[in-house]
Coordinates of C-alpha atoms and ligand atoms in Angstrom, one line a residue:
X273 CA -14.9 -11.9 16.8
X274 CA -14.2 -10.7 20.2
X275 CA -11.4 -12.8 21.8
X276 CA -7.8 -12.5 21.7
X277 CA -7.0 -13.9 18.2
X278 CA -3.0 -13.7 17.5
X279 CA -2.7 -12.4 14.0
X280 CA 0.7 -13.9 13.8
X281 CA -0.5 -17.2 14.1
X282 CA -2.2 -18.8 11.2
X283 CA 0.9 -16.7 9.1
X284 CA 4.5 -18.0 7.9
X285 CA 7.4 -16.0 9.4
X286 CA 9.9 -13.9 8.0
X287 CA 12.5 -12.8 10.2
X288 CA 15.6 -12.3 8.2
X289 CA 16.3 -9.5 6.9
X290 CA 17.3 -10.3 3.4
X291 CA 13.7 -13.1 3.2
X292 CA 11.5 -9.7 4.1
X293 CA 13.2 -7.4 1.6
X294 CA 12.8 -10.4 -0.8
X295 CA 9.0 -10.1 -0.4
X296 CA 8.5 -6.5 0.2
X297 CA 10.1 -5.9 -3.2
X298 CA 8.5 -8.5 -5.3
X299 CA 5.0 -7.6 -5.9
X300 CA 5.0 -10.0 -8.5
X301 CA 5.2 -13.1 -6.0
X302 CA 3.3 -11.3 -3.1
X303 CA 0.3 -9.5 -3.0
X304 CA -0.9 -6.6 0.2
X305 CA -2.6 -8.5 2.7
X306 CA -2.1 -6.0 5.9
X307 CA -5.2 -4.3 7.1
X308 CA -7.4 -6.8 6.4
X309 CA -8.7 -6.7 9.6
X310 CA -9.6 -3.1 9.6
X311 CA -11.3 -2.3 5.8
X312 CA -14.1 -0.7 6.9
X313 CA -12.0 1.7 7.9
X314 CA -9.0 1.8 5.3
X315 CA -10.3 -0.6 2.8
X316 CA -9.6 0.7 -1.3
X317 CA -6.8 3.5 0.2
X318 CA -3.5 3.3 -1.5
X319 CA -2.1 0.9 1.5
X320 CA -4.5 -2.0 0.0
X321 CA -4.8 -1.4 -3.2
X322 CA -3.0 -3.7 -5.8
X323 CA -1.5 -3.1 -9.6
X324 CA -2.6 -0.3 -11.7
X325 CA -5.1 0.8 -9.2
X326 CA -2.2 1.1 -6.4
X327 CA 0.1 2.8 -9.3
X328 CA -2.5 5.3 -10.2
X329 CA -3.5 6.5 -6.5
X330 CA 0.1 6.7 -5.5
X331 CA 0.9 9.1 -8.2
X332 CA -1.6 11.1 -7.1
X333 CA -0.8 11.1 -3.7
X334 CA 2.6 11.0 -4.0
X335 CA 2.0 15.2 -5.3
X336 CA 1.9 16.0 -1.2
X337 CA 5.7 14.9 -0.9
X338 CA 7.1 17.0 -3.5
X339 CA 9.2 19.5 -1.9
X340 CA 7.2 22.4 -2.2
X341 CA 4.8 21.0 0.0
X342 CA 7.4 19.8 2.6
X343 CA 9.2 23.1 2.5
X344 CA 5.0 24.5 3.6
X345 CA 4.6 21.4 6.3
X346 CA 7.7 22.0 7.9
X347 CA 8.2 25.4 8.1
X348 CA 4.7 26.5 8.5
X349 CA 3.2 24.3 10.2
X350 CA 5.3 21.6 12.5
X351 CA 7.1 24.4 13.8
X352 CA 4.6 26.9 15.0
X353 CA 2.8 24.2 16.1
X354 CA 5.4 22.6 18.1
X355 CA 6.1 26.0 19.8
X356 CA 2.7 26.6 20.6
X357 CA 1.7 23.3 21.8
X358 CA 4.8 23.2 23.4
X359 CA 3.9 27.0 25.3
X360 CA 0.8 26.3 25.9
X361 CA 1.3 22.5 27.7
X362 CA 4.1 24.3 30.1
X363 CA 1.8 27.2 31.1
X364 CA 0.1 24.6 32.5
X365 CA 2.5 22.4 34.4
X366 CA 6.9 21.3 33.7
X367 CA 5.2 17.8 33.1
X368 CA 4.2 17.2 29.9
X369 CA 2.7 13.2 28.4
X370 CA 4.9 13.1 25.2
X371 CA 2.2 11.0 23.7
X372 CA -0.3 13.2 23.7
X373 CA 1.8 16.3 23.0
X374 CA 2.7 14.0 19.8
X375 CA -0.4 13.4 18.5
X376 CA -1.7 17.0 19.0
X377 CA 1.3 18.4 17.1
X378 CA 0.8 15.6 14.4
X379 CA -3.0 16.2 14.1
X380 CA -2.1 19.4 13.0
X381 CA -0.1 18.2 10.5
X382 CA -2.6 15.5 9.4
X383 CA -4.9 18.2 9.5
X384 CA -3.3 20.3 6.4
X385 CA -2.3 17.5 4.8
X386 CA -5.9 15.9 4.1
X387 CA -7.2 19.5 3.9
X388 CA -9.5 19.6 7.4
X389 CA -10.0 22.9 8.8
X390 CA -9.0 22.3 12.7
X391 CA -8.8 25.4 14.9
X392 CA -5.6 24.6 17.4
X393 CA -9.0 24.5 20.3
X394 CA -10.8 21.9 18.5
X395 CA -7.3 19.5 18.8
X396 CA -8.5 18.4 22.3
X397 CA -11.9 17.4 21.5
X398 CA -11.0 15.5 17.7
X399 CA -7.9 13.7 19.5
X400 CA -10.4 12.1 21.8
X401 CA -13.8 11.9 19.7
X402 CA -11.6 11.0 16.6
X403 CA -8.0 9.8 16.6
X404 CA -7.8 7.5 19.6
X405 CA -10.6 5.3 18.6
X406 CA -9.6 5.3 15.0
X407 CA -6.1 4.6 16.1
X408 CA -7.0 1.8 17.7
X409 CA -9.6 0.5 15.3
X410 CA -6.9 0.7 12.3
X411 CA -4.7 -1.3 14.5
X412 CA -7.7 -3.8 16.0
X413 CA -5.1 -6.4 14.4
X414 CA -2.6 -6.3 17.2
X415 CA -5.3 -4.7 20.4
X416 CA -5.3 -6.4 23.4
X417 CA -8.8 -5.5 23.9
X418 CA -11.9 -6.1 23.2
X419 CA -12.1 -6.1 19.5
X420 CA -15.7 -5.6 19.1
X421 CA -15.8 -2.5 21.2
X422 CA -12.9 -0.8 19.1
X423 CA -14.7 -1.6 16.0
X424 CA -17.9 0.2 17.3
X425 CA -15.9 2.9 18.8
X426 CA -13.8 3.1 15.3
X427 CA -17.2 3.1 13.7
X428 CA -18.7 6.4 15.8
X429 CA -15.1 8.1 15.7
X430 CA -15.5 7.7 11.4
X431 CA -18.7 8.5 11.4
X432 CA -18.1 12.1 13.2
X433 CA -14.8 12.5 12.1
X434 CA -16.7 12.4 8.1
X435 CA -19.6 14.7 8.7
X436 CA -18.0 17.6 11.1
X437 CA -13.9 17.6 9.8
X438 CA -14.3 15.9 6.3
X439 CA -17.4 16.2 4.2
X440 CA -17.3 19.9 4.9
X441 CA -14.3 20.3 3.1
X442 CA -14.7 17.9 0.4
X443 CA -17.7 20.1 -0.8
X444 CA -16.0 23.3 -0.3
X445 CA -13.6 22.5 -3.0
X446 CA -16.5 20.7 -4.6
X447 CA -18.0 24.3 -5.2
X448 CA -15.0 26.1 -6.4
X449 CA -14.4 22.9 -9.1
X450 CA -18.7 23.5 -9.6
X451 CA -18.2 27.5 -10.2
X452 CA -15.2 26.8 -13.0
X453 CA -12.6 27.3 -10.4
X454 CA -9.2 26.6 -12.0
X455 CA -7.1 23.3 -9.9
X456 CA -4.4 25.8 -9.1
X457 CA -7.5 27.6 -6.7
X458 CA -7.6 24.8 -4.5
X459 CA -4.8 24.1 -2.1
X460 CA -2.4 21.3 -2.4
X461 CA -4.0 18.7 0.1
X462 CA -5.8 15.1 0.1
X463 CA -9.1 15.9 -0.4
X464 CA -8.3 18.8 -3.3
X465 CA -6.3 16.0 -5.0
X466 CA -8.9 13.4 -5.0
X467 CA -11.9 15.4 -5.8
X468 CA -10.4 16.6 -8.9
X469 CA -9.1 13.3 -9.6
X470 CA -13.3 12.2 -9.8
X471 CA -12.8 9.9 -6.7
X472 CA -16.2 9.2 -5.2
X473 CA -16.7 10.3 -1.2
X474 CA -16.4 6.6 0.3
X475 CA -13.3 6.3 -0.6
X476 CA -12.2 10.1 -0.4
X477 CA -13.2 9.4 3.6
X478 CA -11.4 6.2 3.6
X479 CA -8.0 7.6 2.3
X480 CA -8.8 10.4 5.1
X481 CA -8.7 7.8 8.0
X482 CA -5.8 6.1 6.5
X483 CA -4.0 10.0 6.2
X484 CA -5.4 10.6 9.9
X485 CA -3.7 7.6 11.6
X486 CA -0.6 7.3 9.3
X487 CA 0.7 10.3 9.9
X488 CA 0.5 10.4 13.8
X489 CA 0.6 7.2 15.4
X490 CA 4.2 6.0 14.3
X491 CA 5.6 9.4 14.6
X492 CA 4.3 10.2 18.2
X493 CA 5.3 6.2 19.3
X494 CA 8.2 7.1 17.7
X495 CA 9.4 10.6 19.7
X496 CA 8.4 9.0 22.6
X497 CA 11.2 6.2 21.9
X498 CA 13.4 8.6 20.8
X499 CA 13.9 9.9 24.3
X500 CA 13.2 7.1 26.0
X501 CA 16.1 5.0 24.1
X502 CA 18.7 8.2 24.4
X503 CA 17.6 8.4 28.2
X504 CA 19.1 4.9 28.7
X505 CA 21.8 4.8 26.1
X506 CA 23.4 8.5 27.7
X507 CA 23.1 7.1 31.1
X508 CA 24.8 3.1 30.4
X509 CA 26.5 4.1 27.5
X510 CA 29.1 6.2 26.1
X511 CA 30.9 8.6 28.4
X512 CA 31.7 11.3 25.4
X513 CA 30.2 11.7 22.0
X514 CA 32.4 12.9 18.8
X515 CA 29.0 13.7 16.9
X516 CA 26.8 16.7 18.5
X517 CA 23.9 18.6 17.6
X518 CA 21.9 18.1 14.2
X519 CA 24.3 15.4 13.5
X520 CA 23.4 13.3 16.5
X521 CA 19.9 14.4 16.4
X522 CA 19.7 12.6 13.1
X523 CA 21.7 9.4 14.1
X524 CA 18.9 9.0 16.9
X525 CA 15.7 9.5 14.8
X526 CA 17.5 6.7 12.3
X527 CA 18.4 4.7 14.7
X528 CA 14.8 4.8 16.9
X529 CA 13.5 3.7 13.8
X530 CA 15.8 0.7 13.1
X531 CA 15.8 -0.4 16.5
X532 CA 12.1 0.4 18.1
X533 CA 9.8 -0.8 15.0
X534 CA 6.4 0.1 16.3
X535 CA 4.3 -2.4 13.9
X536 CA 5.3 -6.6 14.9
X537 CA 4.4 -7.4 11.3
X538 CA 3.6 -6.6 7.8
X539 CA 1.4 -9.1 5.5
X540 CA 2.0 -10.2 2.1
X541 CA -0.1 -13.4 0.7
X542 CA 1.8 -15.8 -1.7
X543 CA 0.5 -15.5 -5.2
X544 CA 2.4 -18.7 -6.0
X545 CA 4.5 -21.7 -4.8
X546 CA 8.1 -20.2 -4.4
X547 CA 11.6 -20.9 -2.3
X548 CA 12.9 -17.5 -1.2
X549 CA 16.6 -17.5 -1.6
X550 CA 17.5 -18.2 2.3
X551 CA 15.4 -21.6 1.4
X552 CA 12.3 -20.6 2.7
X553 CA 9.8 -22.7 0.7
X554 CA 6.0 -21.3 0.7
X555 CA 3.1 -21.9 -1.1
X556 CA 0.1 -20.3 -2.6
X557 CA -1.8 -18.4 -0.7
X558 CA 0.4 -18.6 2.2
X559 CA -0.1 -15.3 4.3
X560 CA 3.3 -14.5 5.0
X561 CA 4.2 -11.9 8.1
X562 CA 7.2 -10.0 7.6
X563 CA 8.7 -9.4 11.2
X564 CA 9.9 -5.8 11.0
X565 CA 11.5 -5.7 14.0
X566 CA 13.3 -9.0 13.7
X567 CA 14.2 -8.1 10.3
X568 CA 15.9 -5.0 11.6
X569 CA 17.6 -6.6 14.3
X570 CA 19.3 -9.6 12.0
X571 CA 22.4 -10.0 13.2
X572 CA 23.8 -11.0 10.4
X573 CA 23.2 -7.8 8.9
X574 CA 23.7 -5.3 11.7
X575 CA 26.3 -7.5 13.6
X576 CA 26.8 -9.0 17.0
X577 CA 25.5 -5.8 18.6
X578 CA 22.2 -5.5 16.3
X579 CA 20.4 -5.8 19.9
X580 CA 21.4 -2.6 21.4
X581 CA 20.4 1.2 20.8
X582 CA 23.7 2.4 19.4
X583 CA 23.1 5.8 17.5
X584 CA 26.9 6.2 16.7
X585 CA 26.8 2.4 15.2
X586 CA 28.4 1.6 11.9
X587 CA 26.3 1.0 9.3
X588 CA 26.2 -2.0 7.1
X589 CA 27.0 -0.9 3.5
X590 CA 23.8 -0.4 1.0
X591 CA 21.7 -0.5 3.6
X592 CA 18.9 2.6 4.8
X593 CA 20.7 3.4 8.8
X594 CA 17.0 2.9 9.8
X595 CA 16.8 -0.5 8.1
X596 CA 13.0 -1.5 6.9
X597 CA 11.2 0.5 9.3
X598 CA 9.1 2.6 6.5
X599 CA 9.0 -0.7 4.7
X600 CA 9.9 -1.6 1.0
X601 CA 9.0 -2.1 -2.8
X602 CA 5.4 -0.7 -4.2
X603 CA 3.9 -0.1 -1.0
X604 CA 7.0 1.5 0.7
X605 CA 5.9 4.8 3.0
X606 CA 4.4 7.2 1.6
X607 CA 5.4 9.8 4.3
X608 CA 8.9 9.1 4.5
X609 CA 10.1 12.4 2.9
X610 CA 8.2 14.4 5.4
X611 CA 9.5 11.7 8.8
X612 CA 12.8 11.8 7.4
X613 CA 13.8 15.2 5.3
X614 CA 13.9 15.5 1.6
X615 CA 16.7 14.4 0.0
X616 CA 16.4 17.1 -2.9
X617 CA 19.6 19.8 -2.9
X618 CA 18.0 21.7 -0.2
X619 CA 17.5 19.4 2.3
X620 CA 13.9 19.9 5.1
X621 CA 15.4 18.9 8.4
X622 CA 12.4 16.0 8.0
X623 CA 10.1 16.4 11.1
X624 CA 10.7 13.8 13.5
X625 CA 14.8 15.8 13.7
X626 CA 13.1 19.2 14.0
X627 CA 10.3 18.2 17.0
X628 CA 13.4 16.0 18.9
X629 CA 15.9 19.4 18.6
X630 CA 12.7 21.9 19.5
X631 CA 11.9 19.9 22.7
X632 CA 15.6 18.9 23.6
X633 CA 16.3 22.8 23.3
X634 CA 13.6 23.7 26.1
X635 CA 15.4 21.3 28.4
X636 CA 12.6 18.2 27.7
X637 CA 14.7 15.3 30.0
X638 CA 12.2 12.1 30.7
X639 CA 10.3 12.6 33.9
X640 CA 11.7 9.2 36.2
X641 CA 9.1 10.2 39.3
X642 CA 6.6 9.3 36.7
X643 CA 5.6 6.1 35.3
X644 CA 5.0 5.4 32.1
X645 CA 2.4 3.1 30.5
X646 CA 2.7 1.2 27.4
X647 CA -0.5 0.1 25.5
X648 CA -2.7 -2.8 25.3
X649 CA -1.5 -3.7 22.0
X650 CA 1.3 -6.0 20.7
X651 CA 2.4 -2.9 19.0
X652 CA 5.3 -1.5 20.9
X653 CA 4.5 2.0 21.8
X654 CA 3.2 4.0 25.0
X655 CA 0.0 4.6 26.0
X656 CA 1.5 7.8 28.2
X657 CA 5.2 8.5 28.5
X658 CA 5.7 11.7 31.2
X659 CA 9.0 14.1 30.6
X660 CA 9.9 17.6 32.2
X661 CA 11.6 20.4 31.5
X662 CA 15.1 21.4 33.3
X663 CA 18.0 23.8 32.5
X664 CA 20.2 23.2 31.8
X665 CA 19.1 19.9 30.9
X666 CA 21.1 16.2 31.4
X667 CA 19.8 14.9 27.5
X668 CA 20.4 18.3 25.9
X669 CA 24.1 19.0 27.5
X670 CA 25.0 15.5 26.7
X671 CA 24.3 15.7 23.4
X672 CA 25.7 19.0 22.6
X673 CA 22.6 20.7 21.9
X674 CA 22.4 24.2 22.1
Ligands
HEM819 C1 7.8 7.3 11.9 C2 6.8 7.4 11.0 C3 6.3 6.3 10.0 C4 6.6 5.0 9.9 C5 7.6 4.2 10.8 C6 5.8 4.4 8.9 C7 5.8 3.1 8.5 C8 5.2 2.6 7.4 C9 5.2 1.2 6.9 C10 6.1 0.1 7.5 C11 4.5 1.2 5.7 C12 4.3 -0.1 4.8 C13 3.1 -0.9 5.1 C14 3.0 -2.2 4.3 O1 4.0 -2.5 3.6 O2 2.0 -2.9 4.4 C15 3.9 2.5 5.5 C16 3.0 2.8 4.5 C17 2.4 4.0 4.4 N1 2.6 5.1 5.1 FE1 3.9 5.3 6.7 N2 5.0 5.5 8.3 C18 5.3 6.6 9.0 C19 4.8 7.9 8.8 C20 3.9 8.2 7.8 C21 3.4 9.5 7.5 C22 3.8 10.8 8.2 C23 2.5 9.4 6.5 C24 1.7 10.5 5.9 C25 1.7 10.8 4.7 C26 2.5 8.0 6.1 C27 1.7 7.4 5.1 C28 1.8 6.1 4.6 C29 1.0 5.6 3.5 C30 0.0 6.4 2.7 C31 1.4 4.3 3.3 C32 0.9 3.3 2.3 C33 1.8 3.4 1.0 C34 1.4 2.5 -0.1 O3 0.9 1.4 0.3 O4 1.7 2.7 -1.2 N3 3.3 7.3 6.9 N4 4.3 3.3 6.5

């Protein structure tokens, strides 16, 4: 299949935003149907699985997120990384692509989560030979492109990514399990997690592409909206702001997130013939497309200004401030705790607040003598996004940031 097909089409909507946290939450009515489309690359990972199977491989999973391990990410490596990316992009040049610089900071960060040993000079080579084409072949769904190309690229970008970054590892901490290593020898990452769980190596390097792609894509698309949407909203908006730095940092990353939902759709199938309580009436086997971003823009549930970028809005009570952005029920985000912060006593600044603060600090204000270039996908994120660094700097004075 090599046309345009729309995946939208042959699927019932659900734009309100009471109908999608209806289905998102009842896995008893609704089975996982996203990704479909791309399980030869993410096929049996935790996103697709169903029932015990899901339950089982999201325990294990879910061991990266304790806070232990977020404390490590954060501190040790988001931070230095940022720093150095950051140093070594403006020894270059004071214009910097925020997409890139994105996804090489979040490769690093993929990188020690699934266990891959990446040497800060391999990032160039693996973003191109491995992350853009798996990017886009985990996505194929929504390309504009030709589909059959990103499936072969996908395929060669796997293929590499397995045998030089993946494999090697997965039989490293095969050896120390092999030699009577204790578990507590091997460090807390993917691959440690599911070769002591048994898990056989198609599927280890299937969870790895899943790993690879969740954790960069949304968070680099959603940086780059993150000053793109402040940009607009300081210069149209509000002349003074009560809230200032981490405080307004925060408000923005929740707010990017409500209002700039990278993904058009989630899909659920319909295990049975049901009326959701809005009236909706579907059937079985109905494939049913939850409209994220509609969903987060519902009017009746963030008001008459549920249209606008408004960081300082009020928020509607019970509800997350970045509505159903990390989506809901069993298959909720994994990754939220690291986007986001954990919400244990001691609160991590969650990375997406920590990046926006580093960059804002150096003076990063979105570079207008550039253009920008969104890509050929029906996902809603940029292909290149150009800032530069001034002091003192329009974004970070405006926003009390110091
Ligand atoms: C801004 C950042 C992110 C956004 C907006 C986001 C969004 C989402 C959404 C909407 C889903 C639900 C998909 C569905 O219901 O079909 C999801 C699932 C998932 N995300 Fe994220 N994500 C982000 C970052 C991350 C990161 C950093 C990780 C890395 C650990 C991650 C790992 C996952 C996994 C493993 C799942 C599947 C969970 C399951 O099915 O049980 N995500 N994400």
């Amino acid at each position: 299949m090599d046309t345009y097909q729309d995946p939208l089409a042959a699927a019932v909507p659900i734009r309100g935003y009471l109908d999608a946290k209806e289905v998102l939450n009842d896995a008893s009515r609704f089975s996982q149907a996203s990704k479909r489309e791309s399980a030869e690359f993410v096929g049996g990972t935790v996103l697709t699985l169903e029932g015990d199977e899901h339950f089982e491989r999201r325990r294990l999973l879910s061991r990266l997120m304790r806070r232990r391990a977020l404390v490590y990410f954060d501190e040790q490596i988001i931070a230095p990384t940022v720093r150095v990316v950051l140093d070594e992009e403006l020894a270059i040049s004071d214009r910097v692509d925020l997409v890139r610089f994105g996804r090489r900071v979040f490769l690093q960060l993929a990188a020690s989560m699934i266990g891959l040993k990446l040497p800060l000079e391999r990032t160039d080579r693996v973003l191109e030979q491995n992350l853009f084409p798996l990017i886009e072949a985990v996505t194929v769904e929504w390309s504009r492109s030709s589909r059959g190309e990103i499936r072969a690229k996908g395929r060669a970008a796997m293929q590499s990514y397995v045998t030089e970054l993946v494999q090697p590892s997965i039989e490293e901490r095969r050896r120390v399990v092999a030699s009577g290593g204790r578990a507590e020898e091997l460090p807390t990452d993917l691959l440690s997690l599911m070769v002591l769980d048994g898990l056989p190596d198609p599927v280890i390097h299937r969870e790895a592409v899943l790993f690879l792609v969740a954790s960069t894509l949304n968070n680099a698309a959603t940086l780059t909206h993150a000053i793109d949407e402040t940009d607009r909203w300081l210069r149209t908006g509000p002349k003074g702001i009560a809230t200032s730095g981490d405080e307004v940092i925060t408000r923005i990353v929740h707010e990017t997130l409500r209002y700039c939902v990278v993904t058009p759709a989630v899909f659920r199938e319909c295990r049975e013939r049901t009326t959701l309580s809005s009236g909706t009436e579907l059937r079985a086997g109905d494939m049913v497309a939850v409209m994220l971003p509609e969903a987060n823009q519902d009017e009746a549930v963030w008001g008459p200004d549920a249209e606008t970028f408004d960081p300082l809005r009020s928020l509607p009570i019970g509800e997350k401030p970045y509505g159903l952005a990390f989506g809901a029920g069993v298959h909720a985000c994994l990754g939220r705790p690291l986007v986001l912060g954990s919400y244990s006593e001691e609160l991590t600044a969650g990375m997406l607040s920590r990046i926006l603060h580093q960059i804002l600090l150096r003076g990063a204000v979105v570079d207008h003598g550039a253009d920008s270039e969104l890509a050929a996908s029906d996902q809603r994120r940029f292909e290149r996004f150009p800032i530069r660094f001034e002091r003192p700097s329009f974004l970070a004075s405006r926003l009390g940031i110091s």
